[in-house]
Amino acid sequence: MAPRIIKSNVEIKASDIALHKLLIQSCRNHSKNLFLTEYETGAQFNYEQLYNDCLSVAGALNQIGLNVGDIFMVYGFNCYEFVVALLSGLLVGGIGIPMRGIDTDYELRREIKSQNVKFLFIGSQMRDLASSVKADFKQIKRVILFDSIESDSMFDTINVMKRSENKLNESEIYDPKGNRDSIVLIMESSGTSGPAKGAMLGHYDFATAFQTSSVFFSELDTAICSSPLAHMTGALQWFHAICCGRHLVSLRNPTLNNVLDAIKKYEIKRVTLSPSTMNALNKMEKHIDLSTFRVLTAGSRLPAEVAREFINKYKISQLVNCYGITEAGGSISFNTDVARNYNSVGKVIAGVQVKVVNPQTGALLGENEEGELWVKTYNAFKGYYNNSELVSSIIDSDGWIHSGDIGYYDENEELYVIDRMKDIIKQSGFGYSPVDVEEVLLQHKDVREAAVVGIPDADEGEISHAFVLLKEGISKGTIDEECLKNFVNERVSALKQIKGDVHIVNELPKTPLGKILRRKLRSDYLNNYNCI
């Protein structure tokens, strides 16, 4: 059959309701349903509480001057008040940036500066950090503490705002008035190259995008949410739950033992697991009953052997594999029956088009021909914040997103992702750019050049290894590799820490123009890279 564009036969209508309005209306419509149980505290909240608390906090934010278009950040761990802070800011027209509580002081400051954050919601356990950040960044108008704190002598708190006498009416909620270019969220993305960047998502088109991926999320089973809301997988889980009135169990510290305990305690039948977590379950000697489970995996490539062993060992009722990227608004395709085809990421969802292209010539490829996957969606992605030049390198003039992933489709129009052109490291289901780590290494006084690559790892999918060229006059004997490793790991979140080795080398492979060849470095290492 001739080369073609792959798309779903299902048509979808673009949302005419902005994301924040859709979410708050859903809270009202499901007011009697249980919304959230916090695993660590046991605290429970229903949708009526969420509805009222969000409108009260939004009214208070109006009073203290959070204006339409102001960028606000929510920095903390999965908990009820994280959701309240994020949704409340959106209700008054703010642009939200959710950020993981495990991200470091260094990473927080970098994002505040680069994203021009005006309001900062921060977990109360980071109060000292809040004080120093407020002093260092004059652009920040207000710092608001949340997460189990009643009041504070220096800062506003979510709990005080919940009692605001200026509660917002639904008629006062910010209305983008059909402007499909208006921005609702800025989500961290590794993109296809360079350091982490802020992907801007639109009010209406992101609402369309996440509703189309409801194939796994539509039923009302209680579900675990271990992914942070700052990660696209987590955001989709939280938003889907709110839209259909589902009960979620949130975990701040989603260790394997905590996840398993929550599953047993709350009789959960629906869970999202990364391939690395599935692999860890495969290695457990203790057997647990998952036979009635529906499991979704996303965030990184699912090795066929891991999927096969997981299904055979636990006899689960359904394993769903999702492929997506932040720039596509989340999901691109779903394989809803991995046991039928372990290697496939399934068929594209409604509203999505995919084509496979020769990356050198741009020619459209046919069945079983490997090339770069290009994706066209509902235009949820509105560009990178403060980085318009980069957008043209990932989206062409016809609106196709160049994913940087290598794959193909078969005669049944099922997609397969087999490799990537981009340098992104996928560790435990989270993707990040090696540049984020290299930038920290280059701050060390003895480092001249650095390159970081992902090396396959049975437990985590990939782990990072760093290759370092020292400054002239500095010999290997005067510096310890562990010191360099610790220098980085103290400054980046656990998700980006160097878990492999730091290798001091004589040279780094480069192009004639001086660009470091990470792919060659990776392949050389796998073939016994010769470190000094």
GROMACS .gro file of C-alpha atoms in nm, residues 16 18 175-182 204:
model
   11
   16ASP     CA    1  -1.541   2.530   2.328
   18ALA     CA    2  -1.156   2.646   2.851
  175ASP     CA    3  -1.310   3.383   3.027
  176PRO     CA    4  -1.059   3.364   2.738
  177LYS     CA    5  -1.354   3.451   2.508
  178GLY     CA    6  -1.270   3.192   2.246
  179ASN     CA    7  -0.908   3.304   2.205
  180ARG     CA    8  -0.747   2.975   2.108
  181ASP     CA    9  -0.399   3.123   2.146
  182SER     CA   10  -0.445   3.205   2.515
  204TYR     CA   11  -0.917   2.529   2.467
   0.00000   0.00000   0.00000
